[in-house]
Amino acid sequence: MKLINPFGPKIAILKIPKNLIKKIAMFEIELSNKFIEKNLKKYVKKSINQYLLKSLNKKTNKIKIKNLWIVRQFKNDYNPIHFHNGDISGVGYLKIPKNLTKGDKKIKTHGTIDFIYGSKSFLNNSIYNHIPKVGDLLLFPNYLMHTAYPFKIDGERRSFSFNLEIDKKVSSIFND
């Protein structure tokens, strides 16, 4: 796990095991609760605890997957700036077209994801750009604004996203 801190909130970047990518990639729209329970829950919980340990030096046994869904995007599709509910959100990349970032040379964000926090100011970045690769799993606080940019080539960018709730003793800023 790589933990980055481009601004206030920390973002974790992990690699999803290849056998798990293959299993999830078979689904086109929705993952069944049975599949999530059997294949994903243990991996997600382990990853969340790594994230919490590196970020806060805390762990939790109370992790509830509130929702999990597949996102299929094609040429010119995008996801506008938004945030999620729960405590921790994540996105895992299952399929990426070759040359995803190709297009207008002036625009460097084709097919990428931006995380946005605060406003641009002296000695402070307000945007972190990530070029997704198959197997990337990004974990971040639910309130962290983000957007997925359109890409200009044929192909599919497929990912899964989720929102989690964790133990309020860990997520509450008033419990320190």
mmCIF file with all atom_site columns, C-alpha atoms in Angstrom:
data_model
loop_
_atom_site.group_PDB
_atom_site.id
_atom_site.type_symbol
_atom_site.label_atom_id
_atom_site.label_alt_id
_atom_site.label_comp_id
_atom_site.label_asym_id
_atom_site.label_entity_id
_atom_site.label_seq_id
_atom_site.pdbx_PDB_ins_code
_atom_site.Cartn_x
_atom_site.Cartn_y
_atom_site.Cartn_z
_atom_site.occupancy
_atom_site.B_iso_or_equiv
_atom_site.pdbx_formal_charge
_atom_site.auth_seq_id
_atom_site.auth_comp_id
_atom_site.auth_asym_id
_atom_site.auth_atom_id
_atom_site.pdbx_PDB_model_num
ATOM 1   C CA . MET A 1 1   ? 0.000   0.000   0.000   1.00 0.00 ? 1   MET A CA 1
ATOM 2   C CA . LYS A 1 2   ? 1.177   3.443   -0.914  1.00 0.00 ? 2   LYS A CA 1
ATOM 3   C CA . LEU A 1 3   ? -0.265  6.265   1.161   1.00 0.00 ? 3   LEU A CA 1
ATOM 4   C CA . ILE A 1 4   ? -0.163  9.710   -0.389  1.00 0.00 ? 4   ILE A CA 1
ATOM 5   C CA . ASN A 1 5   ? -0.984  13.025  1.201   1.00 0.00 ? 5   ASN A CA 1
ATOM 6   C CA . PRO A 1 6   ? -1.227  15.607  -1.622  1.00 0.00 ? 6   PRO A CA 1
ATOM 7   C CA . PHE A 1 7   ? -3.352  17.824  0.653   1.00 0.00 ? 7   PHE A CA 1
ATOM 8   C CA . GLY A 1 8   ? -5.338  17.301  3.894   1.00 0.00 ? 8   GLY A CA 1
ATOM 9   C CA . PRO A 1 9   ? -7.019  13.878  3.423   1.00 0.00 ? 9   PRO A CA 1
ATOM 10  C CA . LYS A 1 10  ? -4.863  10.823  2.771   1.00 0.00 ? 10  LYS A CA 1
ATOM 11  C CA . ILE A 1 11  ? -5.428  8.610   -0.284  1.00 0.00 ? 11  ILE A CA 1
ATOM 12  C CA . ALA A 1 12  ? -4.339  4.959   -0.312  1.00 0.00 ? 12  ALA A CA 1
ATOM 13  C CA . ILE A 1 13  ? -3.223  3.287   -3.536  1.00 0.00 ? 13  ILE A CA 1
ATOM 14  C CA . LEU A 1 14  ? -3.181  -0.519  -3.508  1.00 0.00 ? 14  LEU A CA 1
ATOM 15  C CA . LYS A 1 15  ? -2.991  -3.321  -6.054  1.00 0.00 ? 15  LYS A CA 1
ATOM 16  C CA . ILE A 1 16  ? -5.926  -5.708  -6.339  1.00 0.00 ? 16  ILE A CA 1
ATOM 17  C CA . PRO A 1 17  ? -4.818  -9.355  -6.737  1.00 0.00 ? 17  PRO A CA 1
ATOM 18  C CA . LYS A 1 18  ? -5.095  -10.476 -10.382 1.00 0.00 ? 18  LYS A CA 1
ATOM 19  C CA . ASN A 1 19  ? -7.335  -13.438 -9.574  1.00 0.00 ? 19  ASN A CA 1
ATOM 20  C CA . LEU A 1 20  ? -9.799  -11.079 -7.848  1.00 0.00 ? 20  LEU A CA 1
ATOM 21  C CA . ILE A 1 21  ? -9.758  -8.665  -10.822 1.00 0.00 ? 21  ILE A CA 1
ATOM 22  C CA . LYS A 1 22  ? -10.686 -11.540 -13.145 1.00 0.00 ? 22  LYS A CA 1
ATOM 23  C CA . LYS A 1 23  ? -13.575 -12.602 -10.901 1.00 0.00 ? 23  LYS A CA 1
ATOM 24  C CA . ILE A 1 24  ? -15.009 -9.076  -10.554 1.00 0.00 ? 24  ILE A CA 1
ATOM 25  C CA . ALA A 1 25  ? -14.499 -8.227  -14.249 1.00 0.00 ? 25  ALA A CA 1
ATOM 26  C CA . MET A 1 26  ? -16.928 -10.975 -15.218 1.00 0.00 ? 26  MET A CA 1
ATOM 27  C CA . PHE A 1 27  ? -19.751 -8.820  -13.866 1.00 0.00 ? 27  PHE A CA 1
ATOM 28  C CA . GLU A 1 28  ? -21.011 -6.062  -16.142 1.00 0.00 ? 28  GLU A CA 1
ATOM 29  C CA . ILE A 1 29  ? -23.559 -4.272  -14.008 1.00 0.00 ? 29  ILE A CA 1
ATOM 30  C CA . GLU A 1 30  ? -23.946 -5.492  -10.458 1.00 0.00 ? 30  GLU A CA 1
ATOM 31  C CA . LEU A 1 31  ? -22.109 -7.719  -8.022  1.00 0.00 ? 31  LEU A CA 1
ATOM 32  C CA . SER A 1 32  ? -24.292 -10.085 -6.025  1.00 0.00 ? 32  SER A CA 1
ATOM 33  C CA . ASN A 1 33  ? -24.212 -9.964  -2.229  1.00 0.00 ? 33  ASN A CA 1
ATOM 34  C CA . LYS A 1 34  ? -23.087 -13.599 -2.275  1.00 0.00 ? 34  LYS A CA 1
ATOM 35  C CA . PHE A 1 35  ? -20.128 -12.718 -4.531  1.00 0.00 ? 35  PHE A CA 1
ATOM 36  C CA . ILE A 1 36  ? -19.184 -9.714  -2.387  1.00 0.00 ? 36  ILE A CA 1
ATOM 37  C CA . GLU A 1 37  ? -19.355 -11.801 0.793   1.00 0.00 ? 37  GLU A CA 1
ATOM 38  C CA . LYS A 1 38  ? -17.324 -14.679 -0.682  1.00 0.00 ? 38  LYS A CA 1
ATOM 39  C CA . ASN A 1 39  ? -14.727 -12.800 -2.723  1.00 0.00 ? 39  ASN A CA 1
ATOM 40  C CA . LEU A 1 40  ? -14.427 -9.136  -1.814  1.00 0.00 ? 40  LEU A CA 1
ATOM 41  C CA . LYS A 1 41  ? -15.313 -8.533  1.811   1.00 0.00 ? 41  LYS A CA 1
ATOM 42  C CA . LYS A 1 42  ? -12.150 -10.040 3.331   1.00 0.00 ? 42  LYS A CA 1
ATOM 43  C CA . TYR A 1 43  ? -9.864  -8.166  0.905   1.00 0.00 ? 43  TYR A CA 1
ATOM 44  C CA . VAL A 1 44  ? -11.668 -4.850  1.407   1.00 0.00 ? 44  VAL A CA 1
ATOM 45  C CA . LYS A 1 45  ? -11.612 -5.179  5.214   1.00 0.00 ? 45  LYS A CA 1
ATOM 46  C CA . LYS A 1 46  ? -7.896  -5.993  5.197   1.00 0.00 ? 46  LYS A CA 1
ATOM 47  C CA . SER A 1 47  ? -7.190  -3.023  2.898   1.00 0.00 ? 47  SER A CA 1
ATOM 48  C CA . ILE A 1 48  ? -9.274  -0.641  5.029   1.00 0.00 ? 48  ILE A CA 1
ATOM 49  C CA . ASN A 1 49  ? -7.434  -1.676  8.186   1.00 0.00 ? 49  ASN A CA 1
ATOM 50  C CA . GLN A 1 50  ? -4.074  -1.115  6.444   1.00 0.00 ? 50  GLN A CA 1
ATOM 51  C CA . TYR A 1 51  ? -5.317  2.339   5.421   1.00 0.00 ? 51  TYR A CA 1
ATOM 52  C CA . LEU A 1 52  ? -6.495  3.164   8.941   1.00 0.00 ? 52  LEU A CA 1
ATOM 53  C CA . LEU A 1 53  ? -3.308  1.838   10.522  1.00 0.00 ? 53  LEU A CA 1
ATOM 54  C CA . LYS A 1 54  ? -1.061  3.886   8.233   1.00 0.00 ? 54  LYS A CA 1
ATOM 55  C CA . SER A 1 55  ? -3.259  6.996   8.469   1.00 0.00 ? 55  SER A CA 1
ATOM 56  C CA . LEU A 1 56  ? -4.365  7.023   12.108  1.00 0.00 ? 56  LEU A CA 1
ATOM 57  C CA . ASN A 1 57  ? -2.499  4.172   13.801  1.00 0.00 ? 57  ASN A CA 1
ATOM 58  C CA . LYS A 1 58  ? -5.931  2.596   14.469  1.00 0.00 ? 58  LYS A CA 1
ATOM 59  C CA . LYS A 1 59  ? -7.818  -0.517  13.348  1.00 0.00 ? 59  LYS A CA 1
ATOM 60  C CA . THR A 1 60  ? -11.465 -1.535  13.406  1.00 0.00 ? 60  THR A CA 1
ATOM 61  C CA . ASN A 1 61  ? -13.486 -4.730  13.317  1.00 0.00 ? 61  ASN A CA 1
ATOM 62  C CA . LYS A 1 62  ? -16.648 -2.828  12.411  1.00 0.00 ? 62  LYS A CA 1
ATOM 63  C CA . ILE A 1 63  ? -16.639 -2.375  8.642   1.00 0.00 ? 63  ILE A CA 1
ATOM 64  C CA . LYS A 1 64  ? -19.938 -2.417  6.794   1.00 0.00 ? 64  LYS A CA 1
ATOM 65  C CA . ILE A 1 65  ? -20.101 -2.249  3.005   1.00 0.00 ? 65  ILE A CA 1
ATOM 66  C CA . LYS A 1 66  ? -23.020 0.152   2.467   1.00 0.00 ? 66  LYS A CA 1
ATOM 67  C CA . ASN A 1 67  ? -23.034 -0.223  -1.316  1.00 0.00 ? 67  ASN A CA 1
ATOM 68  C CA . LEU A 1 68  ? -20.842 -1.432  -4.130  1.00 0.00 ? 68  LEU A CA 1
ATOM 69  C CA . TRP A 1 69  ? -21.420 -0.990  -7.845  1.00 0.00 ? 69  TRP A CA 1
ATOM 70  C CA . ILE A 1 70  ? -19.825 -1.415  -11.269 1.00 0.00 ? 70  ILE A CA 1
ATOM 71  C CA . VAL A 1 71  ? -19.081 1.630   -13.445 1.00 0.00 ? 71  VAL A CA 1
ATOM 72  C CA . ARG A 1 72  ? -18.722 1.058   -17.202 1.00 0.00 ? 72  ARG A CA 1
ATOM 73  C CA . GLN A 1 73  ? -17.560 4.053   -19.212 1.00 0.00 ? 73  GLN A CA 1
ATOM 74  C CA . PHE A 1 74  ? -16.869 4.400   -22.913 1.00 0.00 ? 74  PHE A CA 1
ATOM 75  C CA . LYS A 1 75  ? -15.477 7.059   -25.235 1.00 0.00 ? 75  LYS A CA 1
ATOM 76  C CA . ASN A 1 76  ? -16.539 10.562  -24.047 1.00 0.00 ? 76  ASN A CA 1
ATOM 77  C CA . ASP A 1 77  ? -18.208 9.255   -20.837 1.00 0.00 ? 77  ASP A CA 1
ATOM 78  C CA . TYR A 1 78  ? -17.243 10.983  -17.605 1.00 0.00 ? 78  TYR A CA 1
ATOM 79  C CA . ASN A 1 79  ? -18.309 11.325  -14.001 1.00 0.00 ? 79  ASN A CA 1
ATOM 80  C CA . PRO A 1 80  ? -18.857 14.902  -12.759 1.00 0.00 ? 80  PRO A CA 1
ATOM 81  C CA . ILE A 1 81  ? -17.363 16.212  -9.525  1.00 0.00 ? 81  ILE A CA 1
ATOM 82  C CA . HIS A 1 82  ? -19.043 14.494  -6.573  1.00 0.00 ? 82  HIS A CA 1
ATOM 83  C CA . PHE A 1 83  ? -18.513 12.940  -3.166  1.00 0.00 ? 83  PHE A CA 1
ATOM 84  C CA . HIS A 1 84  ? -19.972 9.862   -1.465  1.00 0.00 ? 84  HIS A CA 1
ATOM 85  C CA . ASN A 1 85  ? -21.715 8.848   1.726   1.00 0.00 ? 85  ASN A CA 1
ATOM 86  C CA . GLY A 1 86  ? -20.453 6.578   4.488   1.00 0.00 ? 86  GLY A CA 1
ATOM 87  C CA . ASP A 1 87  ? -17.000 7.012   6.024   1.00 0.00 ? 87  ASP A CA 1
ATOM 88  C CA . ILE A 1 88  ? -14.560 5.585   3.472   1.00 0.00 ? 88  ILE A CA 1
ATOM 89  C CA . SER A 1 89  ? -15.020 5.216   -0.277  1.00 0.00 ? 89  SER A CA 1
ATOM 90  C CA . GLY A 1 90  ? -13.039 3.336   -2.868  1.00 0.00 ? 90  GLY A CA 1
ATOM 91  C CA . VAL A 1 91  ? -12.609 2.745   -6.567  1.00 0.00 ? 91  VAL A CA 1
ATOM 92  C CA . GLY A 1 92  ? -10.979 -0.315  -8.121  1.00 0.00 ? 92  GLY A CA 1
ATOM 93  C CA . TYR A 1 93  ? -10.000 -0.437  -11.791 1.00 0.00 ? 93  TYR A CA 1
ATOM 94  C CA . LEU A 1 94  ? -10.841 -3.606  -13.725 1.00 0.00 ? 94  LEU A CA 1
ATOM 95  C CA . LYS A 1 95  ? -10.408 -2.657  -17.375 1.00 0.00 ? 95  LYS A CA 1
ATOM 96  C CA . ILE A 1 96  ? -8.604  0.281   -19.021 1.00 0.00 ? 96  ILE A CA 1
ATOM 97  C CA . PRO A 1 97  ? -8.337  0.955   -22.775 1.00 0.00 ? 97  PRO A CA 1
ATOM 98  C CA . LYS A 1 98  ? -4.850  1.074   -24.247 1.00 0.00 ? 98  LYS A CA 1
ATOM 99  C CA . ASN A 1 99  ? -3.599  4.649   -24.665 1.00 0.00 ? 99  ASN A CA 1
ATOM 100 C CA . LEU A 1 100 ? -6.299  5.945   -22.295 1.00 0.00 ? 100 LEU A CA 1
ATOM 101 C CA . THR A 1 101 ? -4.711  9.383   -21.929 1.00 0.00 ? 101 THR A CA 1
ATOM 102 C CA . LYS A 1 102 ? -4.231  9.988   -25.661 1.00 0.00 ? 102 LYS A CA 1
ATOM 103 C CA . GLY A 1 103 ? -6.046  12.909  -27.254 1.00 0.00 ? 103 GLY A CA 1
ATOM 104 C CA . ASP A 1 104 ? -5.579  16.664  -27.383 1.00 0.00 ? 104 ASP A CA 1
ATOM 105 C CA . LYS A 1 105 ? -1.967  17.261  -26.264 1.00 0.00 ? 105 LYS A CA 1
ATOM 106 C CA . LYS A 1 106 ? -3.000  20.365  -24.314 1.00 0.00 ? 106 LYS A CA 1
ATOM 107 C CA . ILE A 1 107 ? -5.302  18.311  -22.082 1.00 0.00 ? 107 ILE A CA 1
ATOM 108 C CA . LYS A 1 108 ? -3.439  15.934  -19.785 1.00 0.00 ? 108 LYS A CA 1
ATOM 109 C CA . THR A 1 109 ? -6.436  14.462  -17.958 1.00 0.00 ? 109 THR A CA 1
ATOM 110 C CA . HIS A 1 110 ? -8.083  12.182  -20.567 1.00 0.00 ? 110 HIS A CA 1
ATOM 111 C CA . GLY A 1 111 ? -9.495  9.177   -18.717 1.00 0.00 ? 111 GLY A CA 1
ATOM 112 C CA . THR A 1 112 ? -7.921  10.069  -15.387 1.00 0.00 ? 112 THR A CA 1
ATOM 113 C CA . ILE A 1 113 ? -9.396  10.747  -11.948 1.00 0.00 ? 113 ILE A CA 1
ATOM 114 C CA . ASP A 1 114 ? -8.883  13.973  -10.015 1.00 0.00 ? 114 ASP A CA 1
ATOM 115 C CA . PHE A 1 115 ? -9.282  14.327  -6.260  1.00 0.00 ? 115 PHE A CA 1
ATOM 116 C CA . ILE A 1 116 ? -10.081 17.873  -5.165  1.00 0.00 ? 116 ILE A CA 1
ATOM 117 C CA . TYR A 1 117 ? -9.661  19.355  -1.696  1.00 0.00 ? 117 TYR A CA 1
ATOM 118 C CA . GLY A 1 118 ? -9.746  22.992  -0.666  1.00 0.00 ? 118 GLY A CA 1
ATOM 119 C CA . SER A 1 119 ? -8.711  25.718  -3.045  1.00 0.00 ? 119 SER A CA 1
ATOM 120 C CA . LYS A 1 120 ? -5.442  26.421  -4.793  1.00 0.00 ? 120 LYS A CA 1
ATOM 121 C CA . SER A 1 121 ? -3.242  28.586  -2.651  1.00 0.00 ? 121 SER A CA 1
ATOM 122 C CA . PHE A 1 122 ? 0.404   29.358  -2.066  1.00 0.00 ? 122 PHE A CA 1
ATOM 123 C CA . LEU A 1 123 ? 2.388   26.186  -1.213  1.00 0.00 ? 123 LEU A CA 1
ATOM 124 C CA . ASN A 1 124 ? -0.746  24.053  -1.425  1.00 0.00 ? 124 ASN A CA 1
ATOM 125 C CA . ASN A 1 125 ? -2.038  21.756  -4.131  1.00 0.00 ? 125 ASN A CA 1
ATOM 126 C CA . SER A 1 126 ? -5.798  21.434  -4.297  1.00 0.00 ? 126 SER A CA 1
ATOM 127 C CA . ILE A 1 127 ? -5.937  18.722  -6.980  1.00 0.00 ? 127 ILE A CA 1
ATOM 128 C CA . TYR A 1 128 ? -4.321  15.299  -7.163  1.00 0.00 ? 128 TYR A CA 1
ATOM 129 C CA . ASN A 1 129 ? -4.499  13.569  -10.557 1.00 0.00 ? 129 ASN A CA 1
ATOM 130 C CA . HIS A 1 130 ? -4.215  9.794   -10.848 1.00 0.00 ? 130 HIS A CA 1
ATOM 131 C CA . ILE A 1 131 ? -3.804  7.868   -14.112 1.00 0.00 ? 131 ILE A CA 1
ATOM 132 C CA . PRO A 1 132 ? -5.653  4.596   -13.442 1.00 0.00 ? 132 PRO A CA 1
ATOM 133 C CA . LYS A 1 133 ? -4.130  1.214   -14.178 1.00 0.00 ? 133 LYS A CA 1
ATOM 134 C CA . VAL A 1 134 ? -5.829  -2.170  -14.092 1.00 0.00 ? 134 VAL A CA 1
ATOM 135 C CA . GLY A 1 135 ? -5.621  -3.430  -10.523 1.00 0.00 ? 135 GLY A CA 1
ATOM 136 C CA . ASP A 1 136 ? -5.418  -0.031  -8.826  1.00 0.00 ? 136 ASP A CA 1
ATOM 137 C CA . LEU A 1 137 ? -7.579  0.326   -5.746  1.00 0.00 ? 137 LEU A CA 1
ATOM 138 C CA . LEU A 1 138 ? -7.897  3.841   -4.357  1.00 0.00 ? 138 LEU A CA 1
ATOM 139 C CA . LEU A 1 139 ? -9.271  4.414   -0.854  1.00 0.00 ? 139 LEU A CA 1
ATOM 140 C CA . PHE A 1 140 ? -10.255 7.859   0.392   1.00 0.00 ? 140 PHE A CA 1
ATOM 141 C CA . PRO A 1 141 ? -12.531 9.620   2.877   1.00 0.00 ? 141 PRO A CA 1
ATOM 142 C CA . ASN A 1 142 ? -16.129 9.810   1.625   1.00 0.00 ? 142 ASN A CA 1
ATOM 143 C CA . TYR A 1 143 ? -16.159 13.635  1.620   1.00 0.00 ? 143 TYR A CA 1
ATOM 144 C CA . LEU A 1 144 ? -13.210 13.946  -0.773  1.00 0.00 ? 144 LEU A CA 1
ATOM 145 C CA . MET A 1 145 ? -14.520 15.481  -3.999  1.00 0.00 ? 145 MET A CA 1
ATOM 146 C CA . HIS A 1 146 ? -13.457 13.683  -7.178  1.00 0.00 ? 146 HIS A CA 1
ATOM 147 C CA . THR A 1 147 ? -14.189 13.450  -10.884 1.00 0.00 ? 147 THR A CA 1
ATOM 148 C CA . ALA A 1 148 ? -13.445 10.998  -13.705 1.00 0.00 ? 148 ALA A CA 1
ATOM 149 C CA . TYR A 1 149 ? -12.570 12.683  -16.982 1.00 0.00 ? 149 TYR A CA 1
ATOM 150 C CA . PRO A 1 150 ? -13.759 11.517  -20.409 1.00 0.00 ? 150 PRO A CA 1
ATOM 151 C CA . PHE A 1 151 ? -11.343 9.783   -22.739 1.00 0.00 ? 151 PHE A CA 1
ATOM 152 C CA . LYS A 1 152 ? -11.168 10.175  -26.514 1.00 0.00 ? 152 LYS A CA 1
ATOM 153 C CA . ILE A 1 153 ? -10.389 6.661   -27.715 1.00 0.00 ? 153 ILE A CA 1
ATOM 154 C CA . ASP A 1 154 ? -12.515 3.570   -28.299 1.00 0.00 ? 154 ASP A CA 1
ATOM 155 C CA . GLY A 1 155 ? -12.674 1.063   -25.480 1.00 0.00 ? 155 GLY A CA 1
ATOM 156 C CA . GLU A 1 156 ? -14.069 0.603   -21.998 1.00 0.00 ? 156 GLU A CA 1
ATOM 157 C CA . ARG A 1 157 ? -12.926 1.857   -18.616 1.00 0.00 ? 157 ARG A CA 1
ATOM 158 C CA . ARG A 1 158 ? -14.528 -0.476  -16.084 1.00 0.00 ? 158 ARG A CA 1
ATOM 159 C CA . SER A 1 159 ? -14.266 -0.002  -12.358 1.00 0.00 ? 159 SER A CA 1
ATOM 160 C CA . PHE A 1 160 ? -16.107 -0.816  -9.173  1.00 0.00 ? 160 PHE A CA 1
ATOM 161 C CA . SER A 1 161 ? -16.836 1.703   -6.457  1.00 0.00 ? 161 SER A CA 1
ATOM 162 C CA . PHE A 1 162 ? -18.008 1.330   -2.891  1.00 0.00 ? 162 PHE A CA 1
ATOM 163 C CA . ASN A 1 163 ? -18.875 3.162   0.282   1.00 0.00 ? 163 ASN A CA 1
ATOM 164 C CA . LEU A 1 164 ? -18.195 1.813   3.772   1.00 0.00 ? 164 LEU A CA 1
ATOM 165 C CA . GLU A 1 165 ? -19.166 2.645   7.289   1.00 0.00 ? 165 GLU A CA 1
ATOM 166 C CA . ILE A 1 166 ? -16.675 1.964   10.043  1.00 0.00 ? 166 ILE A CA 1
ATOM 167 C CA . ASP A 1 167 ? -16.736 2.077   13.824  1.00 0.00 ? 167 ASP A CA 1
ATOM 168 C CA . LYS A 1 168 ? -17.722 5.595   14.890  1.00 0.00 ? 168 LYS A CA 1
ATOM 169 C CA . LYS A 1 169 ? -15.036 5.432   17.606  1.00 0.00 ? 169 LYS A CA 1
ATOM 170 C CA . VAL A 1 170 ? -12.510 5.451   14.761  1.00 0.00 ? 170 VAL A CA 1
ATOM 171 C CA . SER A 1 171 ? -14.229 7.761   12.249  1.00 0.00 ? 171 SER A CA 1
ATOM 172 C CA . SER A 1 172 ? -15.444 10.464  14.617  1.00 0.00 ? 172 SER A CA 1
ATOM 173 C CA . ILE A 1 173 ? -13.077 13.423  14.908  1.00 0.00 ? 173 ILE A CA 1
ATOM 174 C CA . PHE A 1 174 ? -14.434 14.070  18.399  1.00 0.00 ? 174 PHE A CA 1
ATOM 175 C CA . ASN A 1 175 ? -13.242 10.777  19.921  1.00 0.00 ? 175 ASN A CA 1
ATOM 176 C CA . ASP A 1 176 ? -9.548  11.601  20.270  1.00 0.00 ? 176 ASP A CA 1
#
